[in-house]
Amino acid sequence: MIQIRPASERGHIDHGWLNTWHTFSFADYFDPEHHGFRSLRVMNEDFIQPGEGFGTHGHRDMEILTYVLSGKLEHRDSLGNGGILQHHLVQHMRAGTGIRHSEANASDTDELHLYQIWILPAKGGLVPNYVDKTFDPAEAQGKLQLLASPGGRNGSLDIAQDAFWYRTFLQPGQSVSLSLTDEHHAWVQVVNGTVTLNSSSTLSTGDGAAMSGEKELVLKAEKESEVLVFELG
């Protein structure tokens, strides 16, 4: 079964300094029919104005992943970590027993565009941690590149959940596939472009799709596309 979450139906709030789209319930946006999918709890697409950002605030018991699409993100946290993230430098913050951080647009002139992703951990009370890592985009051209997994398989980021996060860059006509076991589901998020999912559903920029009971996930690009894929236990 495939259920489409159209980009236009996501929750949308424009704060002026922050223009944000919520795939699932988040903050002031509540939708009981879209409150996460399996362990995937948050999928926010944020556009942050120059010099603006989120002041210091706290989190607990969440695996937080940040994927920058354009611009520069400045990170600071209570563990003493800090730095600038750009496209291909992926961030993982384990909130665990508690962590405080701030996130801001590091540019005074350019807009920051990113996806903020939260995954529920398999258990609470973990030791907080922060890691960021640069991934070679060439390894995602026409294939699925693993960005995060339990135990950090194949050099990916280590997340405390039975969840695997991939990305792919596809040229028109290119396709990728992923086998799914009976215990695993999938979420597809189109960052940009247009793809066909399992020869039956067309997804464009901002669209998402939940998959359950499918043996295989097949993406074929109708035009140049960047897609995130989550395999979820």
CSV table of C-alpha atoms in Angstrom, one decimal:
chain,number,residue,atom,x,y,z
A,1,MET,CA,0.0,0.0,0.0
A,2,ILE,CA,1.2,3.5,-0.9
A,3,GLN,CA,-0.2,6.6,0.6
A,4,ILE,CA,0.8,10.0,-0.9
A,5,ARG,CA,1.3,13.1,1.3
A,6,PRO,CA,1.1,15.9,-1.3
A,7,ALA,CA,3.4,18.9,-0.7
A,8,SER,CA,0.4,21.3,-0.9
A,9,GLU,CA,-1.4,19.5,1.9
A,10,ARG,CA,1.4,19.8,4.5
A,11,GLY,CA,1.0,22.2,7.4
A,12,HIS,CA,2.4,25.6,6.5
A,13,ILE,CA,3.3,28.5,8.8
A,14,ASP,CA,5.1,31.7,7.6
A,15,HIS,CA,6.6,33.5,10.6
A,16,GLY,CA,8.4,36.0,8.3
A,17,TRP,CA,11.9,35.0,9.4
A,18,LEU,CA,10.9,31.3,9.0
A,19,ASN,CA,8.8,29.8,6.3
A,20,THR,CA,8.1,26.2,7.3
A,21,TRP,CA,6.2,23.2,5.9
A,22,HIS,CA,5.3,20.3,8.2
A,23,THR,CA,4.7,16.9,6.8
A,24,PHE,CA,3.6,15.7,10.3
A,25,SER,CA,2.1,17.4,13.4
A,26,PHE,CA,4.6,19.8,14.8
A,27,ALA,CA,4.5,22.8,17.2
A,28,ASP,CA,1.3,24.8,16.4
A,29,TYR,CA,0.3,22.5,13.6
A,30,PHE,CA,-1.7,19.5,14.6
A,31,ASP,CA,-3.2,16.9,12.2
A,32,PRO,CA,-4.3,13.6,13.9
A,33,GLU,CA,-4.1,11.8,10.6
A,34,HIS,CA,-0.5,12.8,10.1
A,35,HIS,CA,1.3,12.5,13.4
A,36,GLY,CA,4.4,10.6,12.1
A,37,PHE,CA,5.0,7.3,10.3
A,38,ARG,CA,6.5,4.4,12.2
A,39,SER,CA,9.5,5.9,14.0
A,40,LEU,CA,9.7,8.9,11.7
A,41,ARG,CA,8.2,11.7,13.8
A,42,VAL,CA,9.1,15.0,12.1
A,43,MET,CA,9.8,16.0,8.5
A,44,ASN,CA,10.0,19.8,8.4
A,45,GLU,CA,11.1,21.8,5.3
A,46,ASP,CA,12.4,25.1,6.6
A,47,PHE,CA,13.4,28.4,4.8
A,48,ILE,CA,15.2,30.7,7.2
A,49,GLN,CA,16.0,34.3,6.4
A,50,PRO,CA,19.5,35.7,6.5
A,51,GLY,CA,20.8,36.3,10.0
A,52,GLU,CA,17.8,34.6,11.6
A,53,GLY,CA,17.4,31.2,13.4
A,54,PHE,CA,16.3,29.2,16.4
A,55,GLY,CA,17.6,30.5,19.7
A,56,THR,CA,19.0,28.1,22.4
A,57,HIS,CA,16.3,25.5,23.3
A,58,GLY,CA,16.3,21.9,24.6
A,59,HIS,CA,15.3,18.4,23.4
A,60,ARG,CA,15.1,15.0,25.0
A,61,ASP,CA,14.9,11.4,23.7
A,62,MET,CA,15.0,12.1,20.0
A,63,GLU,CA,17.3,11.3,17.1
A,64,ILE,CA,17.5,14.6,15.2
A,65,LEU,CA,18.9,14.7,11.7
A,66,THR,CA,19.5,17.9,9.7
A,67,TYR,CA,19.9,18.0,5.9
A,68,VAL,CA,20.9,21.3,4.4
A,69,LEU,CA,19.9,22.0,0.8
A,70,SER,CA,21.3,25.4,0.3
A,71,GLY,CA,22.9,28.1,2.4
A,72,LYS,CA,24.9,27.8,5.6
A,73,LEU,CA,23.6,26.6,9.0
A,74,GLU,CA,25.5,27.5,12.1
A,75,HIS,CA,25.1,25.0,15.0
A,76,ARG,CA,26.0,25.4,18.7
A,77,ASP,CA,25.1,23.0,21.5
A,78,SER,CA,25.5,22.4,25.2
A,79,LEU,CA,28.1,19.6,24.6
A,80,GLY,CA,30.5,22.3,23.2
A,81,ASN,CA,30.0,21.5,19.6
A,82,GLY,CA,29.8,24.2,16.9
A,83,GLY,CA,30.3,24.6,13.2
A,84,ILE,CA,28.8,25.5,9.9
A,85,LEU,CA,26.8,22.9,7.8
A,86,GLN,CA,26.2,23.1,4.1
A,87,HIS,CA,24.8,20.7,1.5
A,88,HIS,CA,26.4,17.2,1.8
A,89,LEU,CA,27.5,17.8,5.4
A,90,VAL,CA,24.8,15.9,7.4
A,91,GLN,CA,24.1,16.4,11.1
A,92,HIS,CA,23.0,13.9,13.7
A,93,MET,CA,22.2,15.0,17.2
A,94,ARG,CA,21.1,12.5,19.8
A,95,ALA,CA,19.1,14.4,22.4
A,96,GLY,CA,19.0,11.5,24.9
A,97,THR,CA,18.7,12.6,28.5
A,98,GLY,CA,18.8,16.2,27.4
A,99,ILE,CA,20.7,18.6,25.1
A,100,ARG,CA,20.4,22.3,24.4
A,101,HIS,CA,21.3,23.9,21.0
A,102,SER,CA,20.8,26.8,18.7
A,103,GLU,CA,20.6,26.7,14.9
A,104,ALA,CA,20.9,29.9,12.8
A,105,ASN,CA,21.4,31.0,9.2
A,106,ALA,CA,25.1,31.8,9.1
A,107,SER,CA,24.7,34.2,6.1
A,108,ASP,CA,23.7,37.9,6.3
A,109,THR,CA,22.6,37.8,2.6
A,110,ASP,CA,21.4,34.3,1.6
A,111,GLU,CA,18.4,32.3,2.5
A,112,LEU,CA,18.9,28.9,4.3
A,113,HIS,CA,16.9,25.9,3.1
A,114,LEU,CA,16.9,22.7,5.0
A,115,TYR,CA,15.0,19.6,6.1
A,116,GLN,CA,14.8,18.9,9.8
A,117,ILE,CA,14.1,15.2,10.5
A,118,TRP,CA,13.3,13.6,13.9
A,119,ILE,CA,13.3,9.8,14.5
A,120,LEU,CA,12.1,8.3,17.8
A,121,PRO,CA,14.8,6.2,19.4
A,122,ALA,CA,14.3,2.6,20.3
A,123,LYS,CA,14.7,3.5,23.9
A,124,GLY,CA,15.0,6.6,26.0
A,125,GLY,CA,17.6,7.8,28.4
A,126,LEU,CA,20.6,7.6,26.1
A,127,VAL,CA,23.8,9.6,26.5
A,128,PRO,CA,23.5,12.8,24.4
A,129,ASN,CA,25.8,13.0,21.4
A,130,TYR,CA,26.5,15.1,18.3
A,131,VAL,CA,28.2,14.1,15.0
A,132,ASP,CA,28.3,15.7,11.6
A,133,LYS,CA,29.8,14.1,8.5
A,134,THR,CA,30.3,15.0,4.8
A,135,PHE,CA,29.0,12.5,2.3
A,136,ASP,CA,30.4,12.4,-1.3
A,137,PRO,CA,27.5,13.3,-3.7
A,138,ALA,CA,29.1,11.1,-6.4
A,139,GLU,CA,28.2,8.1,-4.3
A,140,ALA,CA,24.5,9.1,-4.5
A,141,GLN,CA,24.4,9.5,-8.3
A,142,GLY,CA,22.0,7.0,-9.7
A,143,LYS,CA,22.1,4.9,-6.5
A,144,LEU,CA,21.0,4.9,-2.9
A,145,GLN,CA,23.6,6.3,-0.6
A,146,LEU,CA,23.3,5.3,3.1
A,147,LEU,CA,23.4,8.4,5.4
A,148,ALA,CA,22.3,6.9,8.7
A,149,SER,CA,21.6,3.4,10.1
A,150,PRO,CA,21.6,1.5,13.4
A,151,GLY,CA,25.3,0.9,14.3
A,152,GLY,CA,26.5,3.3,11.6
A,153,ARG,CA,26.8,0.7,8.8
A,154,ASN,CA,29.2,1.4,5.9
A,155,GLY,CA,30.4,4.7,7.4
A,156,SER,CA,26.9,6.1,7.9
A,157,LEU,CA,25.7,8.1,10.9
A,158,ASP,CA,24.8,5.9,13.9
A,159,ILE,CA,21.1,6.2,15.0
A,160,ALA,CA,19.5,4.3,17.8
A,161,GLN,CA,16.6,2.9,15.9
A,162,ASP,CA,15.8,0.2,13.3
A,163,ALA,CA,15.8,2.8,10.6
A,164,PHE,CA,17.9,3.4,7.5
A,165,TRP,CA,18.2,6.8,5.8
A,166,TYR,CA,19.3,7.0,2.1
A,167,ARG,CA,19.5,9.7,-0.5
A,168,THR,CA,19.8,9.6,-4.3
A,169,PHE,CA,20.4,11.9,-7.2
A,170,LEU,CA,18.7,10.8,-10.4
A,171,GLN,CA,18.9,11.9,-13.9
A,172,PRO,CA,15.9,11.6,-16.2
A,173,GLY,CA,15.2,7.9,-16.9
A,174,GLN,CA,17.5,6.7,-14.1
A,175,SER,CA,16.0,4.4,-11.5
A,176,VAL,CA,17.0,2.9,-8.1
A,177,SER,CA,15.3,0.1,-6.1
A,178,LEU,CA,15.3,-1.1,-2.5
A,179,SER,CA,14.0,-4.5,-1.3
A,180,LEU,CA,11.7,-4.4,1.7
A,181,THR,CA,11.1,-7.2,4.2
A,182,ASP,CA,7.7,-7.9,5.7
A,183,GLU,CA,8.8,-6.1,8.9
A,184,HIS,CA,10.0,-3.0,7.1
A,185,HIS,CA,8.1,0.0,5.8
A,186,ALA,CA,9.4,3.0,3.8
A,187,TRP,CA,8.9,6.8,3.5
A,188,VAL,CA,9.9,8.6,0.4
A,189,GLN,CA,10.5,12.4,0.4
A,190,VAL,CA,11.1,14.2,-2.8
A,191,VAL,CA,13.6,17.1,-2.2
A,192,ASN,CA,13.3,18.3,-5.8
A,193,GLY,CA,12.4,17.0,-9.2
A,194,THR,CA,9.7,14.4,-10.3
A,195,VAL,CA,9.8,10.7,-9.8
A,196,THR,CA,7.6,7.7,-10.4
A,197,LEU,CA,7.2,5.4,-7.4
A,198,ASN,CA,6.6,1.7,-8.1
A,199,SER,CA,5.3,2.6,-11.6
A,200,SER,CA,2.0,3.8,-10.1
A,201,SER,CA,2.5,7.1,-8.2
A,202,THR,CA,4.1,10.3,-9.4
A,203,LEU,CA,5.8,12.5,-6.8
A,204,SER,CA,7.2,16.0,-7.2
A,205,THR,CA,9.1,18.5,-5.1
A,206,GLY,CA,7.9,18.4,-1.5
A,207,ASP,CA,5.7,15.3,-1.9
A,208,GLY,CA,6.1,12.4,0.5
A,209,ALA,CA,4.8,8.8,0.4
A,210,ALA,CA,4.3,6.1,3.0
A,211,MET,CA,4.8,2.5,2.0
A,212,SER,CA,3.6,-0.6,3.9
A,213,GLY,CA,3.3,-4.2,2.7
A,214,GLU,CA,5.4,-3.6,-0.4
A,215,LYS,CA,8.2,-6.0,-1.3
A,216,GLU,CA,10.2,-3.4,-3.2
A,217,LEU,CA,10.6,0.3,-3.6
A,218,VAL,CA,11.4,1.5,-7.1
A,219,LEU,CA,12.0,5.1,-8.0
A,220,LYS,CA,12.4,6.3,-11.6
A,221,ALA,CA,13.2,9.9,-12.4
A,222,GLU,CA,11.0,11.9,-14.8
A,223,LYS,CA,13.4,14.8,-14.6
A,224,GLU,CA,16.5,15.5,-12.5
A,225,SER,CA,15.7,14.7,-8.9
A,226,GLU,CA,17.0,14.5,-5.4
A,227,VAL,CA,15.1,12.1,-3.1
A,228,LEU,CA,15.4,11.0,0.5
A,229,VAL,CA,14.3,7.4,1.4
A,230,PHE,CA,13.7,6.1,4.9
A,231,GLU,CA,13.5,2.3,5.5
A,232,LEU,CA,11.7,1.9,8.9
A,233,GLY,CA,11.2,-1.2,11.1
